DNA sequence: CAGTATCCGCCGAGATACTG
DNA sequence: CAGTATCTCGGCGGATACTG
């Protein structure tokens, strides 16, 4: 499985990956499909947090900087609906809800991990350093 | 271009987290950084096409279904500016421009490959079937 | 504590027209 | 052939208020 690519015609390439629909949305390729499942600003940080531990809503909220109440809720819902995480509600007052990763979620975390390491690699190449909050102000 | 800003709350300053800036944009983690370089709808399809061959603008345009003139141009510019591809202009009439992948771009393709295969994996799990061209012009 | 419901601004991306 | 320049729009994601 090392760098052996068959030569193919232009037509083959074109027809190799037809468009397809999922939930009434048109996708052009598998990358789009994958990124629609685990992409966006918050899904990966969430999956990352749950990769090896069960967490309550409030814990996630505290652990993930900048995330808003609305986004945490909606992204948790989507991840749950598509089987990446599991939601367990305890019938107590006040409410207690625990989130945990599924098998599918664990597989996703592997991908997140790869992208994350690649990101770190790129940051080095681009000379980006973490924790440079100097000059941070409300801007825009 | 990449001159956008995220809003930063006062809480950001108080929280010691690995946020960082690049091109005046605030990032929360390495994944975001990576996806801003090679993410979006078109960068991966473009890199994918150039992975093992030099291509002219028109060839890319023909080979990448659905991409618009504007998006192809702008994405090629960004990929070039950040060193993922190289642009070679021939001083002839009519114009001839060739795009090729760089070392950095080749590394990126490896990641694209991984995400792509993961996408195919997910599609199987989700029971997604290929759809023939329905004549749909706009997605969604 | 955890979850909805609204309102809204911004940005990626499409459509279209014009140029050397 | 390859490249700009505008205009437009939908949707992600932020801010805020209300609820059991």
PDB file of C-alpha atoms (C1' of nucleotides) in Angstrom:
ATOM      1  CA  UNK A   1       0.000   0.000   0.000  1.00  0.00           C
ATOM      2  CA  UNK A   2       2.763   2.338  -0.891  1.00  0.00           C
ATOM      3  CA  UNK A   3       2.578   4.948  -3.590  1.00  0.00           C
ATOM      4  CA  UNK A   4       1.416   2.770  -6.403  1.00  0.00           C
ATOM      5  CA  UNK A   5      -1.130   4.610  -8.447  1.00  0.00           C
ATOM      6  CA  UNK A   6      -2.682   3.161 -11.530  1.00  0.00           C
ATOM      7  CA  UNK A   7      -2.834   5.445 -14.432  1.00  0.00           C
ATOM      8  CA  UNK A   8      -6.411   6.315 -15.178  1.00  0.00           C
ATOM      9  CA  UNK A   9      -8.152   8.342 -17.803  1.00  0.00           C
ATOM     10  CA  UNK A  10      -9.725  11.697 -17.093  1.00  0.00           C
ATOM     11  CA  UNK A  11     -13.141  10.159 -17.488  1.00  0.00           C
ATOM     12  CA  UNK A  12     -12.400   7.517 -14.894  1.00  0.00           C
ATOM     13  CA  UNK A  13     -11.427  10.170 -12.411  1.00  0.00           C
ATOM     14  CA  UNK A  14     -14.570  12.094 -13.105  1.00  0.00           C
ATOM     15  CA  UNK A  15     -16.821   9.128 -12.674  1.00  0.00           C
ATOM     16  CA  UNK A  16     -14.910   7.631  -9.787  1.00  0.00           C
ATOM     17  CA  UNK A  17     -16.770   9.749  -7.287  1.00  0.00           C
ATOM     18  CA  UNK A  18     -20.293  10.646  -8.336  1.00  0.00           C
ATOM     19  CA  UNK A  19     -22.402  13.026  -6.367  1.00  0.00           C
ATOM     20  CA  UNK A  20     -24.690  11.592  -3.755  1.00  0.00           C
ATOM     21  CA  UNK A  21     -27.393  12.633  -1.352  1.00  0.00           C
ATOM     22  CA  UNK A  22     -27.687  12.243   2.383  1.00  0.00           C
ATOM     23  CA  UNK A  23     -30.463  13.877   4.359  1.00  0.00           C
ATOM     24  CA  UNK A  24     -31.505  15.810   1.299  1.00  0.00           C
ATOM     25  CA  UNK A  25     -28.124  17.402   0.987  1.00  0.00           C
ATOM     26  CA  UNK A  26     -25.968  16.963  -2.054  1.00  0.00           C
ATOM     27  CA  UNK A  27     -22.365  15.928  -1.530  1.00  0.00           C
ATOM     28  CA  UNK A  28     -19.603  16.028  -4.101  1.00  0.00           C
ATOM     29  CA  UNK A  29     -17.124  13.685  -2.416  1.00  0.00           C
ATOM     30  CA  UNK A  30     -16.419  11.558   0.679  1.00  0.00           C
ATOM     31  CA  UNK A  31     -14.329  14.262   2.304  1.00  0.00           C
ATOM     32  CA  UNK A  32     -17.324  16.562   2.391  1.00  0.00           C
ATOM     33  CA  UNK A  33     -19.396  13.811   3.886  1.00  0.00           C
ATOM     34  CA  UNK A  34     -16.886  13.116   6.634  1.00  0.00           C
ATOM     35  CA  UNK A  35     -16.428  16.761   7.490  1.00  0.00           C
ATOM     36  CA  UNK A  36     -20.150  17.285   7.681  1.00  0.00           C
ATOM     37  CA  UNK A  37     -20.330  14.533  10.311  1.00  0.00           C
ATOM     38  CA  UNK A  38     -17.404  15.494  12.518  1.00  0.00           C
ATOM     39  CA  UNK A  39     -16.444  18.943  11.233  1.00  0.00           C
ATOM     40  CA  UNK A  40     -17.486  22.417  12.198  1.00  0.00           C
ATOM     41  CA  UNK A  41     -15.975  24.416  15.001  1.00  0.00           C
ATOM     42  CA  UNK A  42     -17.047  22.305  17.937  1.00  0.00           C
ATOM     43  CA  UNK A  43     -17.558  18.627  17.156  1.00  0.00           C
ATOM     44  CA  UNK A  44     -13.907  17.678  17.287  1.00  0.00           C
ATOM     45  CA  UNK A  45     -13.224  19.473  20.582  1.00  0.00           C
ATOM     46  CA  UNK A  46     -16.229  17.692  22.045  1.00  0.00           C
ATOM     47  CA  UNK A  47     -15.244  14.250  20.778  1.00  0.00           C
ATOM     48  CA  UNK A  48     -11.737  14.937  21.981  1.00  0.00           C
ATOM     49  CA  UNK A  49     -12.940  15.584  25.504  1.00  0.00           C
ATOM     50  CA  UNK A  50     -15.050  12.441  25.603  1.00  0.00           C
ATOM     51  CA  UNK A  51     -12.472  10.120  24.103  1.00  0.00           C
ATOM     52  CA  UNK A  52     -11.536   8.473  27.363  1.00  0.00           C
ATOM     53  CA  UNK A  53     -14.035   9.614  29.932  1.00  0.00           C
ATOM     54  CA  UNK A  54     -17.699  10.142  30.620  1.00  0.00           C
ATOM     55  CA  UNK A  55     -18.609  13.756  31.180  1.00  0.00           C
ATOM     56  CA  UNK A  56     -21.605  15.746  32.280  1.00  0.00           C
ATOM     57  CA  UNK A  57     -22.945  18.684  30.343  1.00  0.00           C
ATOM     58  CA  UNK A  58     -21.567  21.194  32.785  1.00  0.00           C
ATOM     59  CA  UNK A  59     -18.143  19.633  32.778  1.00  0.00           C
ATOM     60  CA  UNK A  60     -17.940  19.847  29.020  1.00  0.00           C
ATOM     61  CA  UNK A  61     -19.117  23.422  29.165  1.00  0.00           C
ATOM     62  CA  UNK A  62     -16.343  24.303  31.590  1.00  0.00           C
ATOM     63  CA  UNK A  63     -13.688  22.318  29.778  1.00  0.00           C
ATOM     64  CA  UNK A  64     -14.252  23.688  26.318  1.00  0.00           C
ATOM     65  CA  UNK A  65     -13.199  27.334  26.173  1.00  0.00           C
ATOM     66  CA  UNK A  66     -15.377  29.765  24.254  1.00  0.00           C
ATOM     67  CA  UNK A  67     -18.148  27.334  23.437  1.00  0.00           C
ATOM     68  CA  UNK A  68     -21.611  28.754  23.939  1.00  0.00           C
ATOM     69  CA  UNK A  69     -24.516  27.058  25.612  1.00  0.00           C
ATOM     70  CA  UNK A  70     -26.418  26.840  22.372  1.00  0.00           C
ATOM     71  CA  UNK A  71     -23.575  25.387  20.337  1.00  0.00           C
ATOM     72  CA  UNK A  72     -22.669  22.794  22.956  1.00  0.00           C
ATOM     73  CA  UNK A  73     -26.264  21.611  23.099  1.00  0.00           C
ATOM     74  CA  UNK A  74     -26.832  21.505  19.365  1.00  0.00           C
ATOM     75  CA  UNK A  75     -23.535  19.791  18.581  1.00  0.00           C
ATOM     76  CA  UNK A  76     -24.105  17.208  21.298  1.00  0.00           C
ATOM     77  CA  UNK A  77     -27.508  16.498  19.756  1.00  0.00           C
ATOM     78  CA  UNK A  78     -26.078  16.015  16.298  1.00  0.00           C
ATOM     79  CA  UNK A  79     -23.242  13.821  17.497  1.00  0.00           C
ATOM     80  CA  UNK A  80     -25.753  11.732  19.384  1.00  0.00           C
ATOM     81  CA  UNK A  81     -28.190  11.459  16.488  1.00  0.00           C
ATOM     82  CA  UNK A  82     -25.432  10.197  14.240  1.00  0.00           C
ATOM     83  CA  UNK A  83     -24.102   7.721  16.754  1.00  0.00           C
ATOM     84  CA  UNK A  84     -20.787   9.259  17.753  1.00  0.00           C
ATOM     85  CA  UNK A  85     -21.717   9.751  21.383  1.00  0.00           C
ATOM     86  CA  UNK A  86     -24.278   8.392  23.853  1.00  0.00           C
ATOM     87  CA  UNK A  87     -26.492  10.442  26.131  1.00  0.00           C
ATOM     88  CA  UNK A  88     -27.648   9.184  29.492  1.00  0.00           C
ATOM     89  CA  UNK A  89     -30.246  11.103  31.460  1.00  0.00           C
ATOM     90  CA  UNK A  90     -30.717  10.570  35.192  1.00  0.00           C
ATOM     91  CA  UNK A  91     -34.203  11.238  36.500  1.00  0.00           C
ATOM     92  CA  UNK A  92     -33.101  13.460  39.332  1.00  0.00           C
ATOM     93  CA  UNK A  93     -33.468  17.053  40.412  1.00  0.00           C
ATOM     94  CA  UNK A  94     -31.543  18.989  39.429  1.00  0.00           C
ATOM     95  CA  UNK A  95     -31.021  17.219  36.103  1.00  0.00           C
ATOM     96  CA  UNK A  96     -27.953  15.097  35.522  1.00  0.00           C
ATOM     97  CA  UNK A  97     -26.895  14.116  32.025  1.00  0.00           C
ATOM     98  CA  UNK A  98     -23.823  12.139  31.090  1.00  0.00           C
ATOM     99  CA  UNK A  99     -22.210  11.941  27.694  1.00  0.00           C
ATOM    100  CA  UNK A 100     -19.918   9.136  26.578  1.00  0.00           C
ATOM    101  CA  UNK A 101     -18.191   8.103  23.388  1.00  0.00           C
ATOM    102  CA  UNK A 102     -19.347   5.211  21.203  1.00  0.00           C
ATOM    103  CA  UNK A 103     -17.369   2.842  19.009  1.00  0.00           C
ATOM    104  CA  UNK A 104     -18.068   5.042  16.032  1.00  0.00           C
ATOM    105  CA  UNK A 105     -16.960   8.038  18.044  1.00  0.00           C
ATOM    106  CA  UNK A 106     -13.700   6.376  18.965  1.00  0.00           C
ATOM    107  CA  UNK A 107     -12.948   5.806  15.306  1.00  0.00           C
ATOM    108  CA  UNK A 108     -13.678   9.468  14.676  1.00  0.00           C
ATOM    109  CA  UNK A 109     -11.289  10.493  17.411  1.00  0.00           C
ATOM    110  CA  UNK A 110      -8.515   8.695  15.546  1.00  0.00           C
ATOM    111  CA  UNK A 111      -9.118  10.963  12.590  1.00  0.00           C
ATOM    112  CA  UNK A 112      -9.324  14.015  14.813  1.00  0.00           C
ATOM    113  CA  UNK A 113      -6.025  12.987  16.289  1.00  0.00           C
ATOM    114  CA  UNK A 114      -4.379  12.808  12.880  1.00  0.00           C
ATOM    115  CA  UNK A 115      -5.728  16.182  11.830  1.00  0.00           C
ATOM    116  CA  UNK A 116      -4.710  17.663  15.151  1.00  0.00           C
ATOM    117  CA  UNK A 117      -1.135  16.445  14.838  1.00  0.00           C
ATOM    118  CA  UNK A 118      -1.016  17.684  11.297  1.00  0.00           C
ATOM    119  CA  UNK A 119      -2.248  21.035  12.530  1.00  0.00           C
ATOM    120  CA  UNK A 120       0.564  21.183  15.080  1.00  0.00           C
ATOM    121  CA  UNK A 121       3.007  20.303  12.329  1.00  0.00           C
ATOM    122  CA  UNK A 122       1.704  23.091  10.122  1.00  0.00           C
ATOM    123  CA  UNK A 123       1.765  25.566  12.978  1.00  0.00           C
ATOM    124  CA  UNK A 124       5.465  24.878  13.412  1.00  0.00           C
ATOM    125  CA  UNK A 125       6.089  25.356   9.721  1.00  0.00           C
ATOM    126  CA  UNK A 126       4.167  28.602   9.749  1.00  0.00           C
ATOM    127  CA  UNK A 127       5.914  29.748  12.889  1.00  0.00           C
ATOM    128  CA  UNK A 128       2.778  29.883  14.977  1.00  0.00           C
ATOM    129  CA  UNK A 129       3.106  29.600  18.719  1.00  0.00           C
ATOM    130  CA  UNK A 130       0.428  28.888  21.269  1.00  0.00           C
ATOM    131  CA  UNK A 131      -0.551  31.014  24.217  1.00  0.00           C
ATOM    132  CA  UNK A 132       0.091  34.327  22.594  1.00  0.00           C
ATOM    133  CA  UNK A 133      -2.795  36.224  24.039  1.00  0.00           C
ATOM    134  CA  UNK A 134      -1.103  39.567  24.134  1.00  0.00           C
ATOM    135  CA  UNK A 135      -3.191  42.243  22.594  1.00  0.00           C
ATOM    136  CA  UNK A 136      -6.316  40.222  22.898  1.00  0.00           C
ATOM    137  CA  UNK A 137      -9.186  42.583  22.973  1.00  0.00           C
ATOM    138  CA  UNK A 138     -12.647  42.803  21.612  1.00  0.00           C
ATOM    139  CA  UNK A 139     -12.026  43.343  17.983  1.00  0.00           C
ATOM    140  CA  UNK A 140     -13.670  43.115  14.688  1.00  0.00           C
TER     141      UNK A 140
ATOM    142  CA  UNK B   1      -8.248  36.308   1.962  1.00  0.00           C
ATOM    143  CA  UNK B   2      -7.774  35.568   5.594  1.00  0.00           C
ATOM    144  CA  UNK B   3      -8.357  38.805   7.379  1.00  0.00           C
ATOM    145  CA  UNK B   4     -11.270  37.828   9.489  1.00  0.00           C
ATOM    146  CA  UNK B   5     -11.581  38.062  13.232  1.00  0.00           C
ATOM    147  CA  UNK B   6     -13.273  36.146  15.931  1.00  0.00           C
ATOM    148  CA  UNK B   7     -14.912  37.970  18.710  1.00  0.00           C
ATOM    149  CA  UNK B   8     -13.004  37.617  21.932  1.00  0.00           C
ATOM    150  CA  UNK B   9     -14.725  38.008  25.241  1.00  0.00           C
ATOM    151  CA  UNK B  10     -13.091  39.238  28.443  1.00  0.00           C
ATOM    152  CA  UNK B  11     -13.253  35.678  29.659  1.00  0.00           C
ATOM    153  CA  UNK B  12     -10.747  34.746  26.993  1.00  0.00           C
ATOM    154  CA  UNK B  13      -8.056  36.814  28.609  1.00  0.00           C
ATOM    155  CA  UNK B  14      -8.608  35.271  31.998  1.00  0.00           C
ATOM    156  CA  UNK B  15      -8.595  31.743  30.742  1.00  0.00           C
ATOM    157  CA  UNK B  16      -5.156  30.270  30.220  1.00  0.00           C
ATOM    158  CA  UNK B  17      -5.762  28.294  27.076  1.00  0.00           C
ATOM    159  CA  UNK B  18      -3.804  27.453  23.969  1.00  0.00           C
ATOM    160  CA  UNK B  19      -5.488  30.034  21.794  1.00  0.00           C
ATOM    161  CA  UNK B  20      -3.322  31.637  19.185  1.00  0.00           C
ATOM    162  CA  UNK B  21      -3.392  34.075  16.345  1.00  0.00           C
ATOM    163  CA  UNK B  22      -2.425  33.680  12.729  1.00  0.00           C
ATOM    164  CA  UNK B  23      -3.030  36.403  10.197  1.00  0.00           C
ATOM    165  CA  UNK B  24      -5.038  38.307  12.771  1.00  0.00           C
ATOM    166  CA  UNK B  25      -7.463  35.456  13.202  1.00  0.00           C
ATOM    167  CA  UNK B  26      -7.973  33.749  16.525  1.00  0.00           C
ATOM    168  CA  UNK B  27      -7.755  29.972  16.612  1.00  0.00           C
ATOM    169  CA  UNK B  28      -8.851  27.753  19.460  1.00  0.00           C
ATOM    170  CA  UNK B  29      -6.938  24.606  18.531  1.00  0.00           C
ATOM    171  CA  UNK B  30      -4.633  22.990  15.943  1.00  0.00           C
ATOM    172  CA  UNK B  31      -7.516  21.284  14.181  1.00  0.00           C
ATOM    173  CA  UNK B  32      -9.044  24.637  13.330  1.00  0.00           C
ATOM    174  CA  UNK B  33      -5.711  25.816  12.058  1.00  0.00           C
ATOM    175  CA  UNK B  34      -5.262  22.804   9.801  1.00  0.00           C
ATOM    176  CA  UNK B  35      -8.775  22.988   8.430  1.00  0.00           C
ATOM    177  CA  UNK B  36      -8.394  26.656   7.675  1.00  0.00           C
ATOM    178  CA  UNK B  37      -5.368  25.827   5.527  1.00  0.00           C
ATOM    179  CA  UNK B  38      -6.685  22.849   3.575  1.00  0.00           C
ATOM    180  CA  UNK B  39     -10.385  22.817   4.439  1.00  0.00           C
ATOM    181  CA  UNK B  40     -13.376  24.394   2.781  1.00  0.00           C
ATOM    182  CA  UNK B  41     -15.271  22.886  -0.100  1.00  0.00           C
ATOM    183  CA  UNK B  42     -12.625  23.044  -2.771  1.00  0.00           C
ATOM    184  CA  UNK B  43      -9.066  22.913  -1.472  1.00  0.00           C
ATOM    185  CA  UNK B  44      -8.958  19.159  -0.981  1.00  0.00           C
ATOM    186  CA  UNK B  45     -10.418  18.356  -4.399  1.00  0.00           C
ATOM    187  CA  UNK B  46      -7.822  20.669  -5.932  1.00  0.00           C
ATOM    188  CA  UNK B  47      -4.888  19.202  -4.006  1.00  0.00           C
ATOM    189  CA  UNK B  48      -6.168  15.763  -4.843  1.00  0.00           C
ATOM    190  CA  UNK B  49      -6.068  16.509  -8.561  1.00  0.00           C
ATOM    191  CA  UNK B  50      -2.548  17.883  -8.399  1.00  0.00           C
ATOM    192  CA  UNK B  51      -1.096  15.136  -6.250  1.00  0.00           C
ATOM    193  CA  UNK B  52       0.740  13.409  -9.039  1.00  0.00           C
ATOM    194  CA  UNK B  53       0.553  15.639 -12.043  1.00  0.00           C
ATOM    195  CA  UNK B  54       0.945  19.178 -13.276  1.00  0.00           C
ATOM    196  CA  UNK B  55      -2.275  20.698 -14.515  1.00  0.00           C
ATOM    197  CA  UNK B  56      -3.358  23.819 -16.307  1.00  0.00           C
ATOM    198  CA  UNK B  57      -6.150  26.011 -15.055  1.00  0.00           C
ATOM    199  CA  UNK B  58      -8.565  24.809 -17.698  1.00  0.00           C
ATOM    200  CA  UNK B  59      -7.825  21.176 -16.978  1.00  0.00           C
ATOM    201  CA  UNK B  60      -8.581  21.621 -13.313  1.00  0.00           C
ATOM    202  CA  UNK B  61     -11.756  23.459 -14.193  1.00  0.00           C
ATOM    203  CA  UNK B  62     -12.895  20.562 -16.375  1.00  0.00           C
ATOM    204  CA  UNK B  63     -11.826  17.891 -13.921  1.00  0.00           C
ATOM    205  CA  UNK B  64     -13.491  19.266 -10.844  1.00  0.00           C
ATOM    206  CA  UNK B  65     -17.247  18.979 -11.147  1.00  0.00           C
ATOM    207  CA  UNK B  66     -19.371  21.909  -9.988  1.00  0.00           C
ATOM    208  CA  UNK B  67     -16.521  24.221  -9.130  1.00  0.00           C
ATOM    209  CA  UNK B  68     -17.046  27.771 -10.299  1.00  0.00           C
ATOM    210  CA  UNK B  69     -14.532  29.947 -12.018  1.00  0.00           C
ATOM    211  CA  UNK B  70     -14.332  32.273  -9.053  1.00  0.00           C
ATOM    212  CA  UNK B  71     -13.834  29.560  -6.456  1.00  0.00           C
ATOM    213  CA  UNK B  72     -11.188  27.752  -8.458  1.00  0.00           C
ATOM    214  CA  UNK B  73      -9.221  30.954  -8.875  1.00  0.00           C
ATOM    215  CA  UNK B  74      -9.467  32.097  -5.269  1.00  0.00           C
ATOM    216  CA  UNK B  75      -8.669  28.695  -3.810  1.00  0.00           C
ATOM    217  CA  UNK B  76      -5.679  28.279  -6.107  1.00  0.00           C
ATOM    218  CA  UNK B  77      -4.444  31.658  -4.915  1.00  0.00           C
ATOM    219  CA  UNK B  78      -4.722  30.756  -1.259  1.00  0.00           C
ATOM    220  CA  UNK B  79      -3.106  27.366  -1.728  1.00  0.00           C
ATOM    221  CA  UNK B  80      -0.274  29.061  -3.569  1.00  0.00           C
ATOM    222  CA  UNK B  81       0.161  31.824  -0.998  1.00  0.00           C
ATOM    223  CA  UNK B  82       0.478  29.248   1.750  1.00  0.00           C
ATOM    224  CA  UNK B  83       2.906  27.060  -0.149  1.00  0.00           C
ATOM    225  CA  UNK B  84       0.782  24.025  -0.938  1.00  0.00           C
ATOM    226  CA  UNK B  85       1.007  24.443  -4.697  1.00  0.00           C
ATOM    227  CA  UNK B  86       3.203  26.244  -7.191  1.00  0.00           C
ATOM    228  CA  UNK B  87       2.027  28.438 -10.046  1.00  0.00           C
ATOM    229  CA  UNK B  88       3.954  28.773 -13.249  1.00  0.00           C
ATOM    230  CA  UNK B  89       2.946  31.356 -15.821  1.00  0.00           C
ATOM    231  CA  UNK B  90       4.066  31.113 -19.421  1.00  0.00           C
ATOM    232  CA  UNK B  91       4.370  34.404 -21.265  1.00  0.00           C
ATOM    233  CA  UNK B  92       2.370  33.336 -24.257  1.00  0.00           C
ATOM    234  CA  UNK B  93      -0.864  34.222 -25.958  1.00  0.00           C
ATOM    235  CA  UNK B  94      -3.292  32.898 -25.114  1.00  0.00           C
ATOM    236  CA  UNK B  95      -2.172  32.588 -21.480  1.00  0.00           C
ATOM    237  CA  UNK B  96      -0.871  29.291 -20.179  1.00  0.00           C
ATOM    238  CA  UNK B  97      -0.635  28.636 -16.442  1.00  0.00           C
ATOM    239  CA  UNK B  98       0.452  25.425 -14.829  1.00  0.00           C
ATOM    240  CA  UNK B  99      -0.181  24.365 -11.269  1.00  0.00           C
ATOM    241  CA  UNK B 100       1.865  21.752  -9.440  1.00  0.00           C
ATOM    242  CA  UNK B 101       2.050  20.368  -5.943  1.00  0.00           C
ATOM    243  CA  UNK B 102       4.808  21.236  -3.487  1.00  0.00           C
ATOM    244  CA  UNK B 103       6.369  19.191  -0.699  1.00  0.00           C
ATOM    245  CA  UNK B 104       4.015  20.792   1.754  1.00  0.00           C
ATOM    246  CA  UNK B 105       1.131  20.020  -0.548  1.00  0.00           C
ATOM    247  CA  UNK B 106       2.122  16.372  -0.777  1.00  0.00           C
ATOM    248  CA  UNK B 107       2.003  16.109   2.983  1.00  0.00           C
ATOM    249  CA  UNK B 108      -1.442  17.679   2.926  1.00  0.00           C
ATOM    250  CA  UNK B 109      -2.610  15.133   0.381  1.00  0.00           C
ATOM    251  CA  UNK B 110      -1.759  12.377   2.838  1.00  0.00           C
ATOM    252  CA  UNK B 111      -4.198  13.911   5.288  1.00  0.00           C
ATOM    253  CA  UNK B 112      -6.808  14.398   2.601  1.00  0.00           C
ATOM    254  CA  UNK B 113      -6.384  10.750   1.748  1.00  0.00           C
ATOM    255  CA  UNK B 114      -7.033   9.698   5.316  1.00  0.00           C
ATOM    256  CA  UNK B 115     -10.118  11.859   5.626  1.00  0.00           C
ATOM    257  CA  UNK B 116     -11.351  10.655   2.267  1.00  0.00           C
ATOM    258  CA  UNK B 117     -11.039   7.004   3.231  1.00  0.00           C
ATOM    259  CA  UNK B 118     -12.725   7.709   6.523  1.00  0.00           C
ATOM    260  CA  UNK B 119     -15.520   9.397   4.608  1.00  0.00           C
ATOM    261  CA  UNK B 120     -15.994   6.304   2.456  1.00  0.00           C
ATOM    262  CA  UNK B 121     -16.052   4.216   5.618  1.00  0.00           C
ATOM    263  CA  UNK B 122     -18.730   6.410   7.162  1.00  0.00           C
ATOM    264  CA  UNK B 123     -20.769   6.410   3.981  1.00  0.00           C
ATOM    265  CA  UNK B 124     -20.913   2.636   4.139  1.00  0.00           C
ATOM    266  CA  UNK B 125     -21.972   2.726   7.777  1.00  0.00           C
ATOM    267  CA  UNK B 126     -24.649   5.253   7.016  1.00  0.00           C
ATOM    268  CA  UNK B 127     -25.838   3.303   4.013  1.00  0.00           C
ATOM    269  CA  UNK B 128     -25.236   6.121   1.594  1.00  0.00           C
ATOM    270  CA  UNK B 129     -25.751   5.189  -2.013  1.00  0.00           C
ATOM    271  CA  UNK B 130     -24.402   6.865  -5.046  1.00  0.00           C
ATOM    272  CA  UNK B 131     -26.853   8.921  -6.995  1.00  0.00           C
ATOM    273  CA  UNK B 132     -26.651   9.484 -10.657  1.00  0.00           C
ATOM    274  CA  UNK B 133     -26.715  13.022 -11.843  1.00  0.00           C
ATOM    275  CA  UNK B 134     -30.202  14.309 -11.217  1.00  0.00           C
ATOM    276  CA  UNK B 135     -29.662  17.521 -13.050  1.00  0.00           C
ATOM    277  CA  UNK B 136     -29.747  19.388  -9.774  1.00  0.00           C
ATOM    278  CA  UNK B 137     -27.922  22.615 -10.217  1.00  0.00           C
ATOM    279  CA  UNK B 138     -27.917  23.993  -6.718  1.00  0.00           C
ATOM    280  CA  UNK B 139     -27.084  21.904  -3.714  1.00  0.00           C
ATOM    281  CA  UNK B 140     -29.366  21.680  -0.739  1.00  0.00           C
TER     282      UNK B 140
ATOM    283  C1'  DC C   1     -28.331  21.788  35.900  1.00  0.00           C
ATOM    284  C1'  DA C   2     -29.582  21.171  31.426  1.00  0.00           C
ATOM    285  C1'  DG C   3     -32.283  22.454  27.718  1.00  0.00           C
ATOM    286  C1'  DT C   4     -35.273  25.575  24.221  1.00  0.00           C
ATOM    287  C1'  DA C   5     -36.299  29.584  21.540  1.00  0.00           C
ATOM    288  C1'  DT C   6     -35.107  33.995  19.009  1.00  0.00           C
ATOM    289  C1'  DC C   7     -32.665  37.258  16.751  1.00  0.00           C
ATOM    290  C1'  DC C   8     -28.837  38.447  13.971  1.00  0.00           C
ATOM    291  C1'  DG C   9     -24.079  39.255  11.944  1.00  0.00           C
ATOM    292  C1'  DC C  10     -20.534  37.337   9.272  1.00  0.00           C
ATOM    293  C1'  DC C  11     -18.369  34.627   5.802  1.00  0.00           C
ATOM    294  C1'  DG C  12     -18.016  30.874   2.317  1.00  0.00           C
ATOM    295  C1'  DA C  13     -19.576  30.185  -1.912  1.00  0.00           C
ATOM    296  C1'  DG C  14     -22.651  30.739  -6.296  1.00  0.00           C
ATOM    297  C1'  DA C  15     -24.083  33.653 -10.425  1.00  0.00           C
ATOM    298  C1'  DT C  16     -22.806  36.865 -13.625  1.00  0.00           C
ATOM    299  C1'  DA C  17     -20.263  40.330 -16.201  1.00  0.00           C
ATOM    300  C1'  DC C  18     -16.049  42.245 -17.890  1.00  0.00           C
ATOM    301  C1'  DT C  19     -10.770  42.159 -19.290  1.00  0.00           C
ATOM    302  C1'  DG C  20      -5.906  41.424 -21.357  1.00  0.00           C
TER     303       DG C  20
ATOM    304  C1'  DC D   1      -7.198  30.936 -21.720  1.00  0.00           C
ATOM    305  C1'  DA D   2      -6.957  32.739 -17.366  1.00  0.00           C
ATOM    306  C1'  DG D   3      -8.113  36.210 -14.305  1.00  0.00           C
ATOM    307  C1'  DT D   4     -10.782  40.158 -11.735  1.00  0.00           C
ATOM    308  C1'  DA D   5     -14.937  42.422  -9.797  1.00  0.00           C
ATOM    309  C1'  DT D   6     -19.700  42.650  -7.865  1.00  0.00           C
ATOM    310  C1'  DC D   7     -23.796  41.201  -6.097  1.00  0.00           C
ATOM    311  C1'  DT D   8     -26.296  37.905  -3.588  1.00  0.00           C
ATOM    312  C1'  DC D   9     -27.726  34.347  -0.297  1.00  0.00           C
ATOM    313  C1'  DG D  10     -27.961  30.527   3.162  1.00  0.00           C
ATOM    314  C1'  DG D  11     -26.332  28.811   7.213  1.00  0.00           C
ATOM    315  C1'  DC D  12     -23.025  28.457  11.010  1.00  0.00           C
ATOM    316  C1'  DG D  13     -22.336  30.147  15.139  1.00  0.00           C
ATOM    317  C1'  DG D  14     -22.765  34.093  18.882  1.00  0.00           C
ATOM    318  C1'  DA D  15     -25.799  36.696  22.326  1.00  0.00           C
ATOM    319  C1'  DT D  16     -29.558  36.624  25.146  1.00  0.00           C
ATOM    320  C1'  DA D  17     -33.836  35.337  27.448  1.00  0.00           C
ATOM    321  C1'  DC D  18     -36.889  31.903  29.298  1.00  0.00           C
ATOM    322  C1'  DT D  19     -38.124  27.038  31.443  1.00  0.00           C
ATOM    323  C1'  DG D  20     -38.716  22.559  34.187  1.00  0.00           C
TER     324       DG D  20
END
